[in-house]
Steps between C-alpha positions, in 0.01 A plus 500: 500500500734687268384578155679346205594711192531401151609710220397544128598744220203665323597695198355676199694417197844324417781544740779308658481525881789494756410392841784533769526350836693645789742206541841619555673274248611651177614332188489555123171382345485439132176508296410520139209672349376422130290768368266385220162515348244282672158427330207476735141463432312789695179698421389234249788538276889413482711780630877545481673634823880534605576265771808410702571120522160433335303603809249766573568665734878461478706263726555588871870499578558420871813645664627576840576854622865568403515274201662602170282417196639416167212513252537376139258658276444328159268704260324272270207738456456725185573809707779686654479459876651596831443389847440728789475398862285692734619499865867428394714798538789369279767622723824490302302325228323786332578356167242225566215750591331440173321803341624502134721792384526611863715241662548254193415443143204266471554120461448412128273238365604212288199521288273773380130481387230753380171593653590453866384710794819706507431616141141601592636718779764653272217571243299681764785713619596590131140612440529732809231312702487234781518117451195296504354417861526158622241222449526366863683482825628196658577359855789271485487475115121425494223721411221359695141403441360843428660480158377297216610140465725553825314296760782238490760779513406630870768502741404316820658528847420215744491594878415341827282673742681652778822544317666831415662546166725734345429639161762704302307699252697634208352733242681387192239664277645747244271796504256470797491547859273256660272457794497152665257343731401170646127438585419510864872503619698767660874547380792617716766660303843414648731621213526713190781488233669239708517742808317420832205719607312540830204262469217678319154325480296551190229337281661641178852563372608709229832452290662665201703317225822383649388519874465199732281466812533229772192428670378243763149379510348235724254242370244585768172485289253229458625213311445569129640684192593877472617702199808702514455772220681784343413772276645840397536818701464770224562853558518660148144610391377413148786274406403142389607215741462130552200493751498125547551303819722223569421258775653194686317267743603442863358159571474377874589141570180299507307760306203373279392843384489537123428869490774698664414831686589809308645824665400850399801680358530865515387713211781536221554859579473478897784732580402543876538124556838483325628804674394370838684183432818667378510743784429266798811300429789538740847352535596271767751710675764293651402189329705273256678693253371830633687823383426818688408808299811717427413841676761710312415563130785583252291549174144602463302449184159581387393291195178555320352180333245457247399479146607745216506511124736447214474618156323251259756290308291231371476602151141579539357842512383463874586248786249375753611740767353839604552765234567218249838433641681202655477407868815546710572514869774659706666596828560878556408538130778274404390205278771216535638338196709170538805487306537221226878439441629451865342497850520783713688301753772401252531858392533616858765225584690554179482885475322499176345835426196597303298235640333681781538814713493560868287818486157367605329799659426482874186704450254537210597787260164663541298528818123476452180370666594142462162347574299743301323288227399799302882570410484205262401749215822694569725355212788680651514268801428172294808440294785351689867505404659177398845386608684255723557724814593348840599623860845459621523394855789473745535157676300486811314833420163523655230599245143622567268503208149667480302335220228737392238343271371732215151526356640568158325283213376253779494469882592149618690324775865420382694223675865608494755237552880568582758254416786409726359658820203471749371827616287627802165644402470809732161632402239517215200700439268673229540831328825709467771421751573798734816458682428717804157324541569148393844429643341519840336166392824313446534169683861477614429233762370192322416568126434225266813380302440432129637505163210585315260787593153580359491875485131603557278617237517880492730484790860461631734263684819553683785242529852508634784258432881459546717467177722222619490285190750617229378472143222606267159458648166556299197672661181467295126454511405126508210546270653333216377725231640805667865399496548510121304819502782645721370500856849418659834634587814337667757571771874478445646391837870565526739234658583521874839490661520122591523212269151367598351841406631494146343385183697207356569458139246352257481115468674377187167353380294833524255490201599743217269738327431424134 
């Protein structure tokens, strides 16, 4: 008898989800997103969150492959916002990619209040420190019964014994990578970041902010209740973090059990388990939407990523960072600064000078022992240059990037997200990348295809992509605190020769900076 497969989306935090079928029909689909504050009663008190259409998680927008989506966003929240869509390349629609001051100015608010969560983050950044850690994690907007006053706020998934289910696991947390596990059940990974993989059987998955993982699991255990749980994967030593666990419950039809079985999650710092998961995934070569690895490389880049320092500007004698300075972050010792008067894409399209430059370095300015933790006392290596430097690419150029993690200030896994493209992950490992040694490890046959790569703690990763999408495309660390610190850069991709390979003019209703 064939098994039936059902699907469900499991997410950590607020998001709108696009689900596409493979039907051949194509049409224009209109949706509206109303963004506003939502008051919820979690953890024994009222909390204010930002929600789309009054739901947490946000609404699911169902479309067919090939449809054109027209999304009307109405900002009724007290904050400037923009919307970015993971897994959507925005071909000839780069104006809608979303990152503020990169492809558009933010969508302004109709009203403003004080004392909100954005103000708290701004105060932390002005002080030179990091924002407060979170109070809880959630599964589909519900914290779960490990937290106080939250027994009723536990996500439950009802299953039928013998059936197979697909879970789309979306890490929508801001500053944490997460381990996820289901008690007594194996999971089979079949896709990551909307790209198919060869089936990979595991009892734990790991995801960084912005990453998605599609897994299948079969309800093949005794009829009962089983927890699905998530808690952080933490790689930086000594930094405070939210060490709580969120959990939902998988309930078999006919179950009378009142006490679900709890899985044992990996230790918070279990890098071997995380690395095993990340490196055992391979792409489904020849499958739907498969793109072979480009074998010829036009541009090689070696990009160091990590924390750095900025001079204290808080008005205090000292700031919370090392040596009394402010925390910063950088790529190739360049700390990225977003413009405020016009977006980079508008400046590119209109030929406005003075907003950004195209001289982002292909290699770090100083070569050193990148993973040597003792070099954090060398202040000559710690202060990054500030600026808005991007890399200029010709249309269809093939780019290979070696991401090299540094041990300056702190050593951690950085999830790097590239807008506008998918990329092949050729290899990843620990220590300093050595081309002669490590290029032999490249998987050019069936590497996984992703848009976000967790660069191993104290290690490196190599990606390759084809720049076939004209516009300005941000590349940044998806740990939310690291973007305003400057752990980002961007690519300026020139137009191609055909109308379908050229960036069209901006829409008339593109938000203006103010």
